[in-house]
PDB file of C-alpha atoms in Angstrom:
ATOM      1  CA  MET A   1      -1.863  16.391   6.904  1.00  0.00           C
ATOM      2  CA  THR A   2      -0.365  17.037   3.431  1.00  0.00           C
ATOM      3  CA  GLY A   3      -1.399  14.324   1.077  1.00  0.00           C
ATOM      4  CA  ILE A   4      -4.338  13.258   3.090  1.00  0.00           C
ATOM      5  CA  ASN A   5      -6.897  14.161   0.372  1.00  0.00           C
ATOM      6  CA  HIS A   6      -5.321  11.867  -2.756  1.00  0.00           C
ATOM      7  CA  MET A   7      -4.380   9.028  -0.366  1.00  0.00           C
ATOM      8  CA  LYS A   8      -8.568   9.072   0.310  1.00  0.00           C
ATOM      9  CA  GLN A   9      -8.979   9.299  -3.498  1.00  0.00           C
ATOM     10  CA  LEU A  10      -6.769   6.424  -3.759  1.00  0.00           C
ATOM     11  CA  TYR A  11      -8.305   4.052  -1.217  1.00  0.00           C
ATOM     12  CA  LYS A  12     -11.858   4.864  -2.180  1.00  0.00           C
ATOM     13  CA  ARG A  13     -10.755   3.113  -5.657  1.00  0.00           C
ATOM     14  CA  ILE A  14      -9.310   0.431  -3.706  1.00  0.00           C
ATOM     15  CA  CYS A  15     -12.635  -0.043  -1.445  1.00  0.00           C
ATOM     16  CA  SER A  16     -14.705  -0.030  -4.834  1.00  0.00           C
ATOM     17  CA  LEU A  17     -12.780  -3.497  -5.679  1.00  0.00           C
ATOM     18  CA  GLY A  18     -14.995  -5.016  -2.774  1.00  0.00           C
ATOM     19  CA  ILE A  19     -14.188  -3.736   0.780  1.00  0.00           C
ATOM     20  CA  ILE A  20     -16.105  -0.678   0.496  1.00  0.00           C
ATOM     21  CA  GLY A  21     -16.840   0.700   3.967  1.00  0.00           C
ATOM     22  CA  LEU A  22     -13.311  -0.255   5.131  1.00  0.00           C
ATOM     23  CA  ILE A  23     -12.073   1.074   8.334  1.00  0.00           C
ATOM     24  CA  PHE A  24      -8.657   1.436   9.471  1.00  0.00           C
ATOM     25  CA  SER A  25      -5.967   3.832   9.369  1.00  0.00           C
ATOM     26  CA  LEU A  26      -2.036   3.389   9.505  1.00  0.00           C
ATOM     27  CA  ILE A  27      -0.334   6.223  10.983  1.00  0.00           C
ATOM     28  CA  PHE A  28       3.482   6.340  10.996  1.00  0.00           C
ATOM     29  CA  SER A  29       4.816   9.007  13.352  1.00  0.00           C
ATOM     30  CA  SER A  30       8.511   7.882  13.989  1.00  0.00           C
ATOM     31  CA  CYS A  31      10.530  10.634  13.856  1.00  0.00           C
ATOM     32  CA  GLN A  32      13.211   8.572  12.429  1.00  0.00           C
ATOM     33  CA  LYS A  33      14.497   9.913   8.781  1.00  0.00           C
ATOM     34  CA  GLU A  34      13.350   6.521   7.079  1.00  0.00           C
ATOM     35  CA  ASP A  35       9.661   6.822   8.202  1.00  0.00           C
ATOM     36  CA  LEU A  36       8.753  10.426   7.664  1.00  0.00           C
ATOM     37  CA  GLN A  37       5.593  10.331   5.989  1.00  0.00           C
ATOM     38  CA  PRO A  38       1.731  11.409   6.179  1.00  0.00           C
ATOM     39  CA  PRO A  39      -0.785   9.161   7.877  1.00  0.00           C
ATOM     40  CA  MET A  40      -3.048   6.978   5.242  1.00  0.00           C
ATOM     41  CA  VAL A  41      -6.753   7.364   6.417  1.00  0.00           C
ATOM     42  CA  ILE A  42      -9.726   5.388   5.162  1.00  0.00           C
ATOM     43  CA  ASP A  43     -13.157   7.128   6.042  1.00  0.00           C
ATOM     44  CA  PRO A  44     -14.768   5.198   8.680  1.00  0.00           C
ATOM     45  CA  ILE A  45     -17.726   2.693   8.558  1.00  0.00           C
ATOM     46  CA  GLU A  46     -20.914   4.334   9.966  1.00  0.00           C
ATOM     47  CA  GLY A  47     -22.235   1.107  11.777  1.00  0.00           C
ATOM     48  CA  ARG A  48     -21.699  -0.486  14.936  1.00  0.00           C
ATOM     49  CA  ILE A  49     -18.555  -2.873  16.204  1.00  0.00           C
ATOM     50  CA  LEU A  50     -20.503  -6.440  16.453  1.00  0.00           C
ATOM     51  CA  ALA A  51     -17.333  -8.398  17.778  1.00  0.00           C
ATOM     52  CA  ALA A  52     -13.893  -7.834  18.484  1.00  0.00           C
ATOM     53  CA  ASP A  53     -11.345 -10.512  19.614  1.00  0.00           C
ATOM     54  CA  THR A  54      -7.349 -10.824  19.861  1.00  0.00           C
ATOM     55  CA  LEU A  55      -5.651 -14.628  19.123  1.00  0.00           C
ATOM     56  CA  ARG A  56      -2.448 -15.276  20.499  1.00  0.00           C
ATOM     57  CA  SER A  57      -2.190 -19.051  20.166  1.00  0.00           C
ATOM     58  CA  GLY A  58      -3.894 -21.604  17.580  1.00  0.00           C
ATOM     59  CA  SER A  59      -4.674 -20.602  14.081  1.00  0.00           C
ATOM     60  CA  PHE A  60      -7.575 -18.461  12.159  1.00  0.00           C
ATOM     61  CA  LEU A  61      -8.484 -18.871   8.449  1.00  0.00           C
ATOM     62  CA  GLY A  62      -5.830 -21.062   8.413  1.00  0.00           C
ATOM     63  CA  MET A  63      -2.989 -18.909   9.527  1.00  0.00           C
ATOM     64  CA  GLN A  64      -1.277 -20.200  12.453  1.00  0.00           C
ATOM     65  CA  ILE A  65       0.319 -17.933  15.478  1.00  0.00           C
ATOM     66  CA  GLY A  66       3.692 -18.995  14.848  1.00  0.00           C
ATOM     67  CA  ASP A  67       3.891 -19.032  11.332  1.00  0.00           C
ATOM     68  CA  ALA A  68       6.410 -17.027   9.193  1.00  0.00           C
ATOM     69  CA  HIS A  69       5.484 -14.041   7.174  1.00  0.00           C
ATOM     70  CA  GLU A  70       5.561 -15.881   3.918  1.00  0.00           C
ATOM     71  CA  ALA A  71       3.615 -18.705   5.302  1.00  0.00           C
ATOM     72  CA  VAL A  72       1.109 -16.501   6.305  1.00  0.00           C
ATOM     73  CA  TYR A  73       1.023 -14.845   2.945  1.00  0.00           C
ATOM     74  CA  GLU A  74       0.211 -17.902   1.096  1.00  0.00           C
ATOM     75  CA  LYS A  75      -2.794 -18.974   3.543  1.00  0.00           C
ATOM     76  CA  ILE A  76      -4.012 -15.507   2.668  1.00  0.00           C
ATOM     77  CA  LYS A  77      -3.781 -16.369  -1.310  1.00  0.00           C
ATOM     78  CA  GLY A  78      -5.694 -19.424  -0.095  1.00  0.00           C
ATOM     79  CA  ILE A  79      -8.546 -17.653   0.917  1.00  0.00           C
ATOM     80  CA  ALA A  80      -8.569 -14.691  -1.382  1.00  0.00           C
ATOM     81  CA  LEU A  81     -10.653 -16.016  -3.523  1.00  0.00           C
ATOM     82  CA  GLU A  82     -13.488 -17.020  -1.394  1.00  0.00           C
ATOM     83  CA  LYS A  83     -13.126 -13.984   0.960  1.00  0.00           C
ATOM     84  CA  ASN A  84     -13.037 -11.541  -2.037  1.00  0.00           C
ATOM     85  CA  ILE A  85      -9.718 -10.264  -1.129  1.00  0.00           C
ATOM     86  CA  ASP A  86      -7.919  -7.980  -3.597  1.00  0.00           C
ATOM     87  CA  MET A  87      -5.763  -6.360  -1.556  1.00  0.00           C
ATOM     88  CA  LEU A  88      -3.195  -6.560   2.249  1.00  0.00           C
ATOM     89  CA  TRP A  89      -1.705  -3.334   3.426  1.00  0.00           C
ATOM     90  CA  VAL A  90       1.821  -4.282   4.595  1.00  0.00           C
ATOM     91  CA  THR A  91       3.649  -1.621   6.522  1.00  0.00           C
ATOM     92  CA  ASN A  92       7.529  -0.882   5.603  1.00  0.00           C
ATOM     93  CA  PRO A  93       9.707   1.589   6.286  1.00  0.00           C
ATOM     94  CA  GLN A  94      10.331   4.080   3.454  1.00  0.00           C
ATOM     95  CA  PHE A  95      13.239   3.176   1.699  1.00  0.00           C
ATOM     96  CA  SER A  96      15.576   4.660  -1.030  1.00  0.00           C
ATOM     97  CA  GLY A  97      16.662   3.533  -4.365  1.00  0.00           C
ATOM     98  CA  ILE A  98      14.134   2.095  -6.738  1.00  0.00           C
ATOM     99  CA  GLU A  99      16.223  -0.927  -7.539  1.00  0.00           C
ATOM    100  CA  VAL A 100      14.708  -1.944  -4.498  1.00  0.00           C
ATOM    101  CA  LEU A 101      11.143  -2.802  -6.268  1.00  0.00           C
ATOM    102  CA  LYS A 102      13.406  -4.180  -9.543  1.00  0.00           C
ATOM    103  CA  GLY A 103      10.794  -6.479 -11.174  1.00  0.00           C
ATOM    104  CA  LYS A 104       8.008  -5.921  -8.793  1.00  0.00           C
ATOM    105  CA  LEU A 105       6.368  -2.688  -9.646  1.00  0.00           C
ATOM    106  CA  GLY A 106       3.388  -4.352 -10.343  1.00  0.00           C
ATOM    107  CA  TYR A 107       3.362  -5.646  -6.889  1.00  0.00           C
ATOM    108  CA  TYR A 108       1.668  -2.729  -5.284  1.00  0.00           C
ATOM    109  CA  SER A 109      -1.273  -0.473  -6.113  1.00  0.00           C
ATOM    110  CA  ASP A 110       0.500   2.667  -5.024  1.00  0.00           C
ATOM    111  CA  LEU A 111       3.866   3.611  -5.597  1.00  0.00           C
ATOM    112  CA  ARG A 112       5.164   7.201  -3.451  1.00  0.00           C
ATOM    113  CA  LEU A 113       8.140   8.950  -4.741  1.00  0.00           C
ATOM    114  CA  SER A 114       8.781  11.598  -2.112  1.00  0.00           C
ATOM    115  CA  ASN A 115      11.991  13.962  -0.942  1.00  0.00           C
ATOM    116  CA  GLN A 116      12.978  13.074   2.426  1.00  0.00           C
ATOM    117  CA  SER A 117      14.083  16.673   3.005  1.00  0.00           C
ATOM    118  CA  GLN A 118      10.956  17.829   2.007  1.00  0.00           C
ATOM    119  CA  PRO A 119       7.871  15.311   2.768  1.00  0.00           C
ATOM    120  CA  SER A 120       5.414  17.721   0.866  1.00  0.00           C
ATOM    121  CA  GLU A 121       6.977  17.276  -2.355  1.00  0.00           C
ATOM    122  CA  TYR A 122       6.458  14.180  -3.578  1.00  0.00           C
ATOM    123  CA  VAL A 123       4.608  12.286  -6.789  1.00  0.00           C
ATOM    124  CA  LEU A 124       2.245   8.949  -5.999  1.00  0.00           C
ATOM    125  CA  PHE A 125       1.473   6.606  -8.873  1.00  0.00           C
ATOM    126  CA  GLN A 126      -1.641   4.152  -8.944  1.00  0.00           C
ATOM    127  CA  ILE A 127      -0.675   0.866 -10.702  1.00  0.00           C
ATOM    128  CA  GLU A 128      -3.219  -1.292 -11.822  1.00  0.00           C
ATOM    129  CA  GLY A 129      -3.070  -4.353 -14.400  1.00  0.00           C
ATOM    130  CA  ASP A 130       0.643  -3.839 -14.396  1.00  0.00           C
ATOM    131  CA  ARG A 131       0.329  -0.201 -15.577  1.00  0.00           C
ATOM    132  CA  VAL A 132       0.113   3.268 -14.631  1.00  0.00           C
ATOM    133  CA  LYS A 133      -3.389   4.116 -13.894  1.00  0.00           C
ATOM    134  CA  THR A 134      -3.041   7.299 -12.562  1.00  0.00           C
ATOM    135  CA  ILE A 135      -0.580   9.818 -11.217  1.00  0.00           C
ATOM    136  CA  TYR A 136      -1.234  12.636  -8.315  1.00  0.00           C
ATOM    137  CA  ASN A 137       0.897  15.359  -7.789  1.00  0.00           C
ATOM    138  CA  PRO A 138       0.970  16.646  -3.424  1.00  0.00           C
ATOM    139  CA  GLU A 139      -2.533  18.662  -4.137  1.00  0.00           C
ATOM    140  CA  GLY A 140      -4.475  15.791  -5.201  1.00  0.00           C
ATOM    141  CA  ARG A 141      -4.579  16.627  -8.767  1.00  0.00           C
ATOM    142  CA  GLN A 142      -4.581  14.189 -11.295  1.00  0.00           C
ATOM    143  CA  LEU A 143      -1.551  14.557 -13.984  1.00  0.00           C
ATOM    144  CA  PRO A 144      -1.223  13.166 -17.367  1.00  0.00           C
ATOM    145  CA  LYS A 145       2.306  12.700 -16.923  1.00  0.00           C
ATOM    146  CA  TRP A 146       5.487  12.986 -14.850  1.00  0.00           C
ATOM    147  CA  PRO A 147       7.645  15.149 -15.030  1.00  0.00           C
ATOM    148  CA  GLU A 148       5.166  18.152 -16.096  1.00  0.00           C
ATOM    149  CA  GLY A 149       6.434  20.226 -18.933  1.00  0.00           C
ATOM    150  CA  ARG A 150       8.213  18.666 -22.183  1.00  0.00           C
ATOM    151  CA  GLN A 151       8.075  15.382 -23.100  1.00  0.00           C
ATOM    152  CA  TYR A 152      11.329  13.685 -22.452  1.00  0.00           C
ATOM    153  CA  GLY A 153      12.164  10.147 -23.036  1.00  0.00           C
ATOM    154  CA  TYR A 154      12.065   9.421 -19.423  1.00  0.00           C
ATOM    155  CA  THR A 155       8.718  11.139 -18.882  1.00  0.00           C
ATOM    156  CA  ILE A 156       5.866   8.601 -17.101  1.00  0.00           C
ATOM    157  CA  SER A 157       2.945   8.780 -18.521  1.00  0.00           C
ATOM    158  CA  ILE A 158      -0.630   7.326 -17.913  1.00  0.00           C
ATOM    159  CA  GLY A 159      -0.896   3.525 -19.454  1.00  0.00           C
ATOM    160  CA  ASP A 160       3.248   2.913 -19.099  1.00  0.00           C
ATOM    161  CA  SER A 161       3.530  -0.661 -18.233  1.00  0.00           C
ATOM    162  CA  VAL A 162       5.815  -1.389 -15.574  1.00  0.00           C
ATOM    163  CA  GLY A 163       8.120  -2.769 -17.831  1.00  0.00           C
ATOM    164  CA  VAL A 164       8.951   0.545 -19.485  1.00  0.00           C
ATOM    165  CA  LEU A 165       7.638   2.184 -15.814  1.00  0.00           C
ATOM    166  CA  TYR A 166      11.040   1.005 -13.853  1.00  0.00           C
ATOM    167  CA  PRO A 167      13.736   2.130 -16.951  1.00  0.00           C
ATOM    168  CA  LYS A 168      12.330   5.228 -17.016  1.00  0.00           C
ATOM    169  CA  LEU A 169      12.363   5.512 -13.150  1.00  0.00           C
ATOM    170  CA  LEU A 170      16.139   4.810 -13.249  1.00  0.00           C
ATOM    171  CA  GLN A 171      16.773   7.589 -15.657  1.00  0.00           C
ATOM    172  CA  LEU A 172      15.033   9.809 -13.126  1.00  0.00           C
ATOM    173  CA  GLN A 173      16.718   8.789 -10.225  1.00  0.00           C
ATOM    174  CA  SER A 174      20.242   9.420 -12.095  1.00  0.00           C
ATOM    175  CA  ASN A 175      19.078  12.969 -13.311  1.00  0.00           C
ATOM    176  CA  ALA A 176      20.168  15.588 -10.719  1.00  0.00           C
ATOM    177  CA  ARG A 177      16.847  17.392 -10.859  1.00  0.00           C
ATOM    178  CA  TYR A 178      14.881  14.308  -9.503  1.00  0.00           C
ATOM    179  CA  LYS A 179      17.201  12.146  -8.096  1.00  0.00           C
ATOM    180  CA  ALA A 180      15.571  13.724  -4.541  1.00  0.00           C
ATOM    181  CA  TYR A 181      12.002  12.071  -5.207  1.00  0.00           C
ATOM    182  CA  PHE A 182      13.861   8.783  -4.920  1.00  0.00           C
ATOM    183  CA  SER A 183      15.074   9.616  -1.195  1.00  0.00           C
ATOM    184  CA  ALA A 184      12.119   8.220   0.557  1.00  0.00           C
ATOM    185  CA  ILE A 185      10.285   5.690  -1.489  1.00  0.00           C
ATOM    186  CA  SER A 186       7.160   3.935  -0.105  1.00  0.00           C
ATOM    187  CA  ALA A 187       4.605   1.223  -1.290  1.00  0.00           C
ATOM    188  CA  PHE A 188       1.832  -0.599   1.174  1.00  0.00           C
ATOM    189  CA  ALA A 189      -1.242  -1.861  -0.640  1.00  0.00           C
ATOM    190  CA  LYS A 190       0.204  -4.988  -1.985  1.00  0.00           C
ATOM    191  CA  PHE A 191      -1.961  -7.029  -4.518  1.00  0.00           C
ATOM    192  CA  ILE A 192      -2.819 -10.197  -3.022  1.00  0.00           C
ATOM    193  CA  SER A 193      -2.844 -11.748  -6.624  1.00  0.00           C
ATOM    194  CA  LYS A 194       1.222 -11.058  -6.835  1.00  0.00           C
ATOM    195  CA  PRO A 195       4.417 -13.151  -5.612  1.00  0.00           C
ATOM    196  CA  TYR A 196       5.307 -12.728  -1.940  1.00  0.00           C
ATOM    197  CA  ASP A 197       8.144 -10.122  -1.679  1.00  0.00           C
ATOM    198  CA  THR A 198      10.808 -10.343   0.527  1.00  0.00           C
ATOM    199  CA  ARG A 199      10.274  -7.066   1.589  1.00  0.00           C
ATOM    200  CA  MET A 200       7.146  -8.050   3.875  1.00  0.00           C
ATOM    201  CA  SER A 201       9.621  -9.971   6.134  1.00  0.00           C
ATOM    202  CA  ALA A 202      10.567  -6.963   7.535  1.00  0.00           C
ATOM    203  CA  SER A 203       6.907  -5.971   8.642  1.00  0.00           C
ATOM    204  CA  ALA A 204       5.457  -5.652  11.960  1.00  0.00           C
ATOM    205  CA  GLU A 205       1.905  -5.052  10.959  1.00  0.00           C
ATOM    206  CA  TRP A 206      -0.164  -6.630   8.243  1.00  0.00           C
ATOM    207  CA  TYR A 207      -3.974  -5.296   7.427  1.00  0.00           C
ATOM    208  CA  LEU A 208      -6.553  -7.391   5.702  1.00  0.00           C
ATOM    209  CA  ASN A 209     -10.395  -6.977   5.142  1.00  0.00           C
ATOM    210  CA  TYR A 210     -13.122  -8.389   3.832  1.00  0.00           C
ATOM    211  CA  ARG A 211     -16.761  -8.564   3.492  1.00  0.00           C
ATOM    212  CA  GLN A 212     -18.582 -11.469   5.123  1.00  0.00           C
ATOM    213  CA  PRO A 213     -21.350 -13.666   2.471  1.00  0.00           C
ATOM    214  CA  ASP A 214     -23.792 -11.694   3.901  1.00  0.00           C
ATOM    215  CA  LYS A 215     -22.592  -8.619   3.221  1.00  0.00           C
ATOM    216  CA  LYS A 216     -24.107  -7.356   6.303  1.00  0.00           C
ATOM    217  CA  THR A 217     -20.760  -7.017   8.117  1.00  0.00           C
ATOM    218  CA  VAL A 218     -16.976  -5.963   7.089  1.00  0.00           C
ATOM    219  CA  THR A 219     -14.310  -7.673   9.219  1.00  0.00           C
ATOM    220  CA  ARG A 220     -10.593  -6.410   9.607  1.00  0.00           C
ATOM    221  CA  ASN A 221      -7.957  -8.603  10.524  1.00  0.00           C
ATOM    222  CA  THR A 222      -4.629  -6.828  12.364  1.00  0.00           C
ATOM    223  CA  LEU A 223      -1.832  -9.458  12.169  1.00  0.00           C
ATOM    224  CA  LEU A 224       1.056  -8.663  14.174  1.00  0.00           C
ATOM    225  CA  PHE A 225       4.523  -9.913  13.795  1.00  0.00           C
ATOM    226  CA  LYS A 226       7.681 -10.270  16.101  1.00  0.00           C
ATOM    227  CA  ASP A 227      11.260 -11.548  15.448  1.00  0.00           C
ATOM    228  CA  GLY A 228      10.160 -13.042  12.144  1.00  0.00           C
ATOM    229  CA  SER A 229       7.065 -14.775  13.207  1.00  0.00           C
ATOM    230  CA  LEU A 230       3.165 -14.040  13.736  1.00  0.00           C
ATOM    231  CA  ARG A 231       2.263 -13.403  17.208  1.00  0.00           C
ATOM    232  CA  GLU A 232      -1.132 -12.245  17.086  1.00  0.00           C
ATOM    233  CA  ILE A 233      -4.425 -11.755  15.171  1.00  0.00           C
ATOM    234  CA  ARG A 234      -6.730  -9.003  16.051  1.00  0.00           C
ATOM    235  CA  THR A 235     -10.373  -9.254  14.648  1.00  0.00           C
ATOM    236  CA  LEU A 236     -12.754  -6.941  14.318  1.00  0.00           C
ATOM    237  CA  VAL A 237     -16.679  -7.129  12.881  1.00  0.00           C
ATOM    238  CA  GLN A 238     -18.551  -3.894  11.967  1.00  0.00           C
ATOM    239  CA  ALA A 239     -21.616  -3.824  10.534  1.00  0.00           C
ATOM    240  CA  THR A 240     -22.221  -2.084   7.162  1.00  0.00           C
ATOM    241  CA  PRO A 241     -24.135   1.058   6.770  1.00  0.00           C
TER     242      PRO A 241
END
C-alpha cells in the first residue's frame, strides 16, 4: 500500500530507541472519510511466543482496570524509566485543521498531512527533540524542505523548531495550493516524556512495547478502552532473535 516504505523507515528509527524487534501493526480500514489512511506496519520479531494473557480485572504495572485514559497515562509515565519506554502508540481518527495540535507538535514523533480526497497525496514529518528531523514524500524519499521549489517564509526545513513549525503550518493551511493537505492529519506515536494530550481520551486502543531486563524477551501490551475507561490489557511476550 502507498506509504508502507517510509512508515517502516520511521518506525525502524523508533525501534532503535530501545524497542528493537517491536511486533505489531495498526490497521485502520474504516470506510469513513476521517479514517482513510494506509496501515502502519512494523517488521515482526523472529522469535517464538512465550506467553499471552488477557486481563479484565485487577491491575498490571500499576494500570488498574477501570482507570480513565489520563490516569493510565500517568502510570505509564511512572514506569517509563524502569521499562525503558519512550513511545506510546495511540490510535486516533484523522482530523482536519492544524489548530488541534497547537502547542502539541512536539508531543508526537510523526506528523502526517494528507489530502482526504486523495490519500496518496501527503507529506510526513519526523519530529525529535522538538525539531523537525526528517521530511518524507509518499515515495519514502527524504526532502530537505517542504514545499519543494523556491524558498518562502512558510517553507518548512529540516531543523525547524516546533515553535517555528506551527505558524508555518498555519500559513500553508490558508494557502489554496496546500490547503488540501490539512484535510486529513494524523499523529499516533506519542512521546511518553511529553504531557497528556486530551485527544488521547478519544482513543479506544493504545500500544506499549518494552524489553525485559534480561533483554531476551519483548513484551507488548495492548490497552483497550471503552466508555472512557480501561477495560482490557492484552499481553504478549515473545523471545527476541
